[in-house]
């Protein structure tokens, strides 16, 4: 088979015509300014693989900020430190960076960067399959630039780093290798695997924010359990926390999570809550702090643990609906769902299901101002009366507005 050397047809066939048109005119505009422009990264890889991807990453041998200003039809965000811009072109978001080379002052540190050529920019990337480019200037439009054997690895389905100290420089690439391998059904190439295992201790040098980012990327994959399983086998997951496991139980939980995921819940957050579900409190807290989880996500993990600690109470089959409600009300819904899936007491899970499907949306008809109109004194009494009618609604002893009014009337008579 003749190797593909020009991607013009693939661009025209696989990308929306509007986006293909943008790339052509962006290439013209760069050329008019005497600069060279390239499409790089994941989109090149996915065009060659036939996978859907509309994330346009462009690299210019020149000044990205000036070119971005000329190209943009909307908002533009500039990072002067790295000379990169995120620009809006019609409904599309495009990343544009100046070609640069990177040097890592020490393992895991942010690299120091200086302007470079395309070859430098591709060399700083994680894997050969992500280090291909397509020329966009008119004289060579569509031409594939494959300096590091990306096409060879794509055909053989290998994830391969570009140089032996790649994982030492940036151990977050270890997580990335696992993610791409599992997403694409590739294999981490043998020497890359050896170096990955050698450099696992380097994961300690990576900041919590960067590890969290890589975990979020995994949780946004279609089947994150595959990457967690592989990370478990390689000893990468244990670096996150020794008690974490990516076993069949987790795969089963994730599968169920996809089936039941409720509206308004972020599946990625639910996955993380399930990953951490079986950790004792102290270990969960360690994970929360080492990943510097944002407050809302930390709350989901903690809530999941608190509910887990109350599963014994929730397993009581004689609980009234209002009691179930008050045991679960106030916890984040992802945490409740995590317990529905992972809780090990079936009667508790049935009560949790009742809460999620029915009880949590029950509301009394009467509001605080109705109660004041009926003669309830503003203050704590309002909360008390509202709870009374809510509980009665939950337990099915009141059904209509009139029932609620009657109940408040009785309460007023005795208070
Ligand atoms: P996809 O997940 O489909 O590859 P993407 O291409 O947008 O999406 P990003 O994570 O946004 O992936 O990264 C863009 C490009 O930047 C990648 O193709 C990769 O070459 C490079 N890159 C990202 N992170 C690193 C890293 N830690 N080290 C080296 N290169 C990286």
Coordinates of C-alpha atoms and ligand atoms in Angstrom, one line a residue:
X1 CA 0.0 0.0 0.0
X2 CA 1.3 3.5 -0.9
X3 CA 1.7 5.5 2.3
X4 CA -0.6 8.4 2.6
X5 CA 1.4 11.6 2.0
X6 CA -1.3 14.1 1.3
X7 CA -4.4 14.6 3.4
X8 CA -6.3 17.0 1.2
X9 CA -9.0 14.4 0.3
X10 CA -9.3 13.2 3.9
X11 CA -9.8 16.8 5.1
X12 CA -12.4 17.5 2.5
X13 CA -14.2 14.2 3.0
X14 CA -14.2 14.0 6.8
X15 CA -14.4 17.5 8.0
X16 CA -17.4 19.9 7.6
X17 CA -16.9 21.9 4.5
X18 CA -16.9 25.1 6.5
X19 CA -14.0 23.9 8.7
X20 CA -12.0 22.6 5.7
X21 CA -12.6 26.1 4.1
X22 CA -11.3 27.8 7.2
X23 CA -8.0 25.7 7.1
X24 CA -7.4 26.6 3.5
X25 CA -8.0 30.4 4.1
X26 CA -5.9 30.3 7.3
X27 CA -3.1 28.8 5.4
X28 CA -3.4 31.5 2.7
X29 CA -3.4 34.2 5.3
X30 CA -0.3 32.9 7.0
X31 CA 1.5 32.6 3.7
X32 CA 0.6 36.2 2.9
X33 CA 2.3 37.2 6.1
X34 CA 5.4 35.1 5.1
X35 CA 4.6 32.4 7.7
X36 CA 4.0 28.7 7.6
X37 CA 1.0 27.2 9.2
X38 CA 0.3 23.5 10.1
X39 CA -2.5 21.4 11.4
X40 CA -1.1 19.2 14.3
X41 CA -1.9 16.7 17.0
X42 CA -5.0 14.7 17.6
X43 CA -6.9 15.8 14.5
X44 CA -4.2 14.6 12.1
X45 CA -4.0 11.3 14.0
X46 CA -7.8 10.9 13.8
X47 CA -8.1 11.9 10.2
X48 CA -5.7 9.1 9.4
X49 CA -7.5 6.7 11.6
X50 CA -11.0 7.6 10.4
X51 CA -12.1 8.7 13.9
X52 CA -14.3 11.7 14.5
X53 CA -12.5 14.7 15.9
X54 CA -13.2 18.4 15.3
X55 CA -10.5 19.9 17.6
X56 CA -8.4 22.1 15.4
X57 CA -4.9 22.6 16.7
X58 CA -2.7 24.8 14.5
X59 CA 1.0 25.7 14.8
X60 CA 2.5 28.6 13.1
X61 CA 6.2 29.1 12.5
X62 CA 5.9 32.8 13.4
X63 CA 3.7 34.8 15.7
X64 CA 0.5 33.0 16.8
X65 CA -1.1 36.0 18.5
X66 CA -0.9 38.3 15.5
X67 CA -2.2 35.6 13.2
X68 CA -5.0 34.7 15.6
X69 CA -6.2 38.3 15.7
X70 CA -6.4 38.3 11.9
X71 CA -8.2 35.0 11.7
X72 CA -10.7 35.3 14.6
X73 CA -14.3 36.2 13.9
X74 CA -15.2 36.3 17.6
X75 CA -13.6 35.9 21.1
X76 CA -10.0 35.4 21.4
X77 CA -8.0 34.3 24.5
X78 CA -4.3 34.9 24.5
X79 CA -1.6 33.3 26.7
X80 CA 1.4 35.5 26.2
X81 CA 3.7 33.3 28.3
X82 CA 3.5 30.5 25.7
X83 CA 2.5 32.7 22.8
X84 CA -0.7 30.7 22.2
X85 CA -4.3 31.8 21.4
X86 CA -7.7 30.2 21.5
X87 CA -9.8 31.8 18.9
X88 CA -13.4 31.7 17.7
X89 CA -14.0 31.3 14.0
X90 CA -17.8 31.2 13.4
X91 CA -19.0 28.4 15.6
X92 CA -15.6 26.7 15.8
X93 CA -13.0 27.0 18.5
X94 CA -9.4 26.8 17.2
X95 CA -6.1 26.6 19.1
X96 CA -3.2 28.4 17.6
X97 CA 0.3 28.3 19.0
X98 CA 3.7 29.5 17.9
X99 CA 6.1 26.6 17.1
X100 CA 8.3 26.3 20.1
X101 CA 10.9 24.0 21.7
X102 CA 10.8 23.0 25.3
X103 CA 13.5 22.2 27.8
X104 CA 12.6 20.6 31.1
X105 CA 14.7 22.2 33.9
X106 CA 14.0 19.2 36.1
X107 CA 11.6 16.2 36.0
X108 CA 8.0 17.2 36.3
X109 CA 8.6 20.9 36.3
X110 CA 7.0 23.1 33.7
X111 CA 9.3 23.4 30.7
X112 CA 11.1 26.5 29.7
X113 CA 10.1 27.4 26.1
X114 CA 11.6 29.3 23.3
X115 CA 10.5 29.9 19.7
X116 CA 11.4 27.1 17.4
X117 CA 10.6 25.4 14.1
X118 CA 7.9 22.9 13.4
X119 CA 10.3 20.0 14.0
X120 CA 11.0 21.3 17.5
X121 CA 7.3 21.7 18.2
X122 CA 6.6 18.1 17.1
X123 CA 9.5 16.8 19.1
X124 CA 8.1 18.2 22.4
X125 CA 4.9 16.1 22.0
X126 CA 4.0 13.0 23.8
X127 CA 3.8 10.2 21.3
X128 CA 4.7 9.7 17.6
X129 CA 1.0 9.2 16.7
X130 CA 0.4 12.7 18.0
X131 CA 3.5 14.2 16.5
X132 CA 2.4 14.5 12.9
X133 CA 1.4 17.7 11.1
X134 CA -0.3 18.7 7.8
X135 CA 0.9 21.7 5.9
X136 CA -1.8 24.3 5.3
X137 CA 0.0 27.0 3.2
X138 CA -1.0 26.9 -0.5
X139 CA 2.2 25.6 -2.1
X140 CA 2.1 22.4 0.0
X141 CA -1.5 22.3 1.2
X142 CA -2.5 18.9 2.7
X143 CA 1.1 17.5 2.8
X144 CA 1.7 15.1 5.7
X145 CA 4.8 15.9 7.8
X146 CA 5.8 12.8 9.7
X147 CA 9.3 13.3 11.1
X148 CA 9.1 10.8 13.9
X149 CA 7.5 7.7 12.4
X150 CA 3.9 8.5 13.5
X151 CA 2.3 6.9 10.4
X152 CA 4.3 3.7 10.9
X153 CA 3.1 3.5 14.5
X154 CA -0.4 4.3 13.6
X155 CA -0.4 1.4 11.1
X156 CA 1.1 -1.0 13.7
X157 CA -1.1 0.4 16.4
X158 CA 1.7 1.5 18.7
X159 CA 1.9 4.2 21.4
X160 CA 5.5 5.2 21.3
X161 CA 7.4 8.1 23.0
X162 CA 9.7 10.3 21.0
X163 CA 12.8 9.9 23.1
X164 CA 14.0 7.9 26.1
X165 CA 13.6 10.6 28.8
X166 CA 10.1 11.6 27.7
X167 CA 8.4 10.1 30.8
X168 CA 11.2 11.4 33.0
X169 CA 10.6 15.0 31.7
X170 CA 6.9 14.7 32.2
X171 CA 5.5 11.6 33.9
X172 CA 1.9 12.8 33.2
X173 CA 2.6 11.2 29.8
X174 CA 2.4 7.8 31.6
X175 CA -1.3 8.4 32.2
X176 CA -1.6 9.7 28.6
X177 CA 0.0 6.5 27.2
X178 CA -2.4 4.3 29.1
X179 CA -5.4 6.5 27.9
X180 CA -4.5 6.4 24.2
X181 CA -3.6 2.8 24.3
X182 CA -7.0 1.9 25.7
X183 CA -9.0 4.4 23.7
X184 CA -7.6 3.4 20.4
X185 CA -7.0 -0.3 21.1
X186 CA -3.3 0.1 20.5
X187 CA -0.4 -1.3 22.4
X188 CA 2.3 0.6 24.3
X189 CA 5.4 -0.3 22.3
X190 CA 7.8 -2.5 24.1
X191 CA 10.7 -0.1 24.7
X192 CA 8.2 2.6 25.6
X193 CA 6.6 0.2 28.1
X194 CA 10.0 -0.6 29.6
X195 CA 10.7 3.2 30.0
X196 CA 7.2 3.8 31.4
X197 CA 7.8 1.2 34.1
X198 CA 11.2 2.5 34.9
X199 CA 9.8 6.0 35.3
X200 CA 6.7 5.2 37.4
X201 CA 8.4 6.7 40.5
X202 CA 8.5 10.0 38.5
X203 CA 4.8 10.3 38.9
X204 CA 5.6 11.7 42.4
X205 CA 7.0 14.8 40.7
X206 CA 3.8 15.7 38.9
X207 CA 1.6 18.3 40.5
X208 CA -1.9 17.3 41.8
X209 CA -3.5 19.6 39.3
X210 CA -1.8 17.9 36.3
X211 CA -2.6 14.4 37.6
X212 CA -6.2 15.5 38.2
X213 CA -6.4 16.8 34.6
X214 CA -5.2 13.4 33.2
X215 CA -7.8 11.6 35.4
X216 CA -10.5 13.9 34.1
X217 CA -9.5 13.1 30.6
X218 CA -9.7 9.4 31.4
X219 CA -13.1 9.9 33.0
X220 CA -14.3 11.6 29.8
X221 CA -13.4 8.6 27.7
X222 CA -16.1 6.3 26.5
X223 CA -14.9 3.4 28.6
X224 CA -12.7 4.8 31.3
X225 CA -12.6 1.4 33.1
X226 CA -10.3 0.1 30.5
X227 CA -7.6 2.7 31.3
X228 CA -8.1 2.3 35.0
X229 CA -7.7 -1.5 34.7
X230 CA -4.5 -1.1 32.6
X231 CA -3.2 1.6 35.0
X232 CA -3.9 -0.9 37.8
X233 CA -1.9 -3.7 36.1
X234 CA 1.0 -1.4 35.5
X235 CA 1.2 -0.1 39.0
X236 CA 0.3 3.4 37.9
X237 CA -3.0 3.5 39.8
X238 CA -1.2 2.5 43.0
X239 CA 0.8 5.7 42.7
X240 CA -2.4 7.6 43.0
X241 CA -3.3 5.6 46.1
X242 CA -2.1 2.1 47.0
X243 CA -5.6 1.0 47.9
X244 CA -7.2 1.9 44.6
X245 CA -8.0 -0.9 42.2
X246 CA -9.2 -0.9 38.6
X247 CA -10.7 -4.4 38.8
X248 CA -13.8 -6.1 37.4
X249 CA -15.9 -4.6 40.2
X250 CA -15.1 -1.1 39.0
X251 CA -15.8 -2.0 35.3
X252 CA -19.2 -3.3 36.4
X253 CA -19.9 -0.1 38.4
X254 CA -19.0 2.1 35.5
X255 CA -21.1 0.1 33.1
X256 CA -24.1 0.5 35.3
X257 CA -23.3 4.2 35.9
X258 CA -23.6 4.8 32.1
X259 CA -26.9 3.0 32.0
X260 CA -28.6 4.9 34.8
X261 CA -26.9 8.2 34.8
X262 CA -29.5 10.8 35.8
X263 CA -30.0 14.1 34.3
X264 CA -28.0 17.0 35.7
X265 CA -25.2 14.6 36.9
X266 CA -21.8 14.6 35.5
X267 CA -20.8 11.1 34.6
X268 CA -17.1 11.9 35.0
X269 CA -17.7 12.9 38.6
X270 CA -19.7 9.8 39.3
X271 CA -16.9 7.7 37.9
X272 CA -14.4 9.3 40.3
X273 CA -16.8 8.8 43.2
X274 CA -17.0 5.1 42.3
X275 CA -13.2 4.8 41.9
X276 CA -12.8 6.2 45.5
X277 CA -15.9 4.6 46.9
X278 CA -14.2 1.8 48.8
X279 CA -11.5 3.9 50.3
X280 CA -11.5 4.4 54.1
X281 CA -12.1 8.1 55.1
X282 CA -8.5 8.8 55.8
X283 CA -7.4 7.5 52.4
X284 CA -10.1 9.4 50.6
X285 CA -9.0 12.6 52.3
X286 CA -5.4 11.9 51.1
X287 CA -6.7 11.5 47.6
X288 CA -8.8 14.6 47.7
X289 CA -5.8 16.7 48.9
X290 CA -3.2 15.2 46.7
X291 CA -5.4 15.7 43.6
X292 CA -6.4 19.2 44.9
X293 CA -10.0 18.3 43.9
X294 CA -12.2 21.3 43.4
X295 CA -14.7 21.8 46.3
X296 CA -17.7 20.4 44.5
X297 CA -16.0 17.2 43.5
X298 CA -14.4 16.8 46.9
X299 CA -17.9 17.1 48.4
X300 CA -19.2 14.3 46.1
X301 CA -16.4 12.0 47.3
X302 CA -17.0 12.8 50.9
X303 CA -20.8 12.6 50.6
X304 CA -20.5 9.2 49.0
X305 CA -18.5 8.1 52.1
X306 CA -20.9 9.6 54.5
X307 CA -23.9 7.9 52.9
X308 CA -21.9 4.6 52.8
X309 CA -21.5 4.9 56.6
X310 CA -25.3 5.2 56.9
X311 CA -26.2 2.2 54.7
X312 CA -27.0 0.2 57.8
X313 CA -29.7 2.7 58.8
X314 CA -30.9 2.9 55.2
X315 CA -31.3 -0.8 55.0
X316 CA -34.1 -0.8 57.5
X317 CA -37.1 -2.0 55.5
X318 CA -39.5 -0.3 57.9
X319 CA -38.3 3.2 57.2
X320 CA -41.1 5.6 56.2
X321 CA -40.5 7.6 53.0
X322 CA -40.0 10.8 55.0
X323 CA -37.2 9.1 57.0
X324 CA -35.5 7.9 53.9
X325 CA -35.8 11.4 52.5
X326 CA -34.1 13.0 55.6
X327 CA -31.3 10.4 55.6
X328 CA -30.4 11.3 52.0
X329 CA -31.5 14.9 51.6
X330 CA -28.7 17.4 51.3
X331 CA -26.1 15.1 49.9
X332 CA -24.9 15.6 46.3
X333 CA -26.9 13.5 43.9
X334 CA -23.8 11.9 42.4
X335 CA -22.9 10.6 45.8
X336 CA -26.4 9.2 46.3
X337 CA -26.1 7.5 42.9
X338 CA -22.7 6.1 43.7
X339 CA -24.3 4.4 46.7
X340 CA -27.2 3.2 44.7
X341 CA -24.7 1.4 42.5
X342 CA -22.0 0.4 44.9
X343 CA -23.7 0.1 48.3
X344 CA -23.4 -3.5 49.5
X345 CA -26.8 -3.8 51.2
X346 CA -29.6 -4.5 48.8
X347 CA -32.5 -3.1 51.0
X348 CA -30.5 0.1 51.4
X349 CA -30.1 0.3 47.6
X350 CA -33.9 -0.1 47.2
X351 CA -34.6 2.8 49.5
X352 CA -32.0 4.9 47.7
X353 CA -33.6 4.1 44.4
X354 CA -37.0 5.2 45.8
X355 CA -35.4 8.5 47.0
X356 CA -33.8 9.2 43.6
X357 CA -36.8 8.2 41.5
X358 CA -39.5 9.8 43.6
X359 CA -38.9 11.2 47.0
X360 CA -36.3 13.8 46.2
X361 CA -38.6 15.8 43.9
X362 CA -41.6 15.8 46.3
X363 CA -42.5 19.3 47.3
X364 CA -45.5 20.7 49.4
X365 CA -47.9 23.0 47.5
X366 CA -48.0 25.5 50.3
X367 CA -45.0 27.9 50.5
X368 CA -43.8 30.0 53.5
X369 CA -46.0 33.0 52.5
X370 CA -49.1 30.8 52.4
X371 CA -48.3 29.7 55.9
X372 CA -47.9 33.3 57.1
X373 CA -51.3 34.1 55.5
X374 CA -52.8 31.3 57.5
X375 CA -51.5 32.7 60.7
X376 CA -48.1 31.0 61.3
X377 CA -45.7 33.4 63.0
X378 CA -42.7 34.3 60.8
X379 CA -39.6 32.6 62.3
X380 CA -38.7 29.0 63.1
X381 CA -42.3 28.0 63.1
X382 CA -42.4 28.3 59.3
X383 CA -39.7 25.7 58.9
X384 CA -41.4 23.4 61.3
X385 CA -44.8 23.6 59.6
X386 CA -43.2 23.2 56.1
X387 CA -41.4 20.0 57.3
X388 CA -44.6 18.8 58.7
X389 CA -46.4 19.1 55.4
X390 CA -43.5 17.8 53.4
X391 CA -43.2 14.7 55.6
X392 CA -47.0 14.1 55.3
X393 CA -46.7 14.5 51.5
X394 CA -43.8 12.0 51.4
X395 CA -45.6 9.5 53.5
X396 CA -48.8 9.9 51.5
X397 CA -51.0 11.2 54.3
X398 CA -51.7 14.4 52.5
X399 CA -52.4 14.6 48.7
X400 CA -54.0 18.0 48.0
X401 CA -53.6 21.6 48.9
X402 CA -56.7 21.4 51.0
X403 CA -55.1 18.4 52.9
X404 CA -52.1 20.5 53.6
X405 CA -54.1 23.5 54.8
X406 CA -56.0 21.2 57.1
X407 CA -52.8 19.8 58.6
X408 CA -51.4 23.3 59.1
X409 CA -54.7 24.3 60.8
X410 CA -54.4 21.3 63.2
X411 CA -50.8 22.2 63.9
X412 CA -51.7 25.8 64.6
X413 CA -54.4 24.7 67.0
X414 CA -51.8 22.8 69.1
X415 CA -48.9 25.3 68.8
Ligands
LIG1 P1 -7.0 13.9 22.0 O1 -7.3 13.4 23.4 O2 -8.0 13.4 21.0 O3 -5.6 13.6 21.6 P2 -6.1 16.5 21.8 O4 -5.3 16.2 20.6 O5 -6.9 17.8 21.8 O6 -7.2 15.4 22.1 P3 -4.8 17.5 24.1 O7 -4.7 16.8 25.4 O8 -5.6 18.7 24.0 O9 -5.2 16.4 23.1 O10 -3.3 17.7 23.6 C1 -3.1 18.3 22.3 C2 -1.7 17.9 21.8 O11 -0.7 18.3 22.7 C3 -1.6 16.3 21.8 O12 -1.8 15.8 20.5 C4 -0.2 16.1 22.3 O13 0.7 15.9 21.1 C5 0.2 17.3 23.0 N1 0.3 17.1 24.4 C6 -0.6 17.2 25.4 N2 -0.1 17.0 26.6 C7 1.2 16.7 26.4 C8 2.2 16.3 27.3 N3 2.0 16.1 28.6 N4 3.4 16.1 26.7 C9 3.6 16.2 25.4 N5 2.7 16.6 24.6 C10 1.5 16.8 25.0

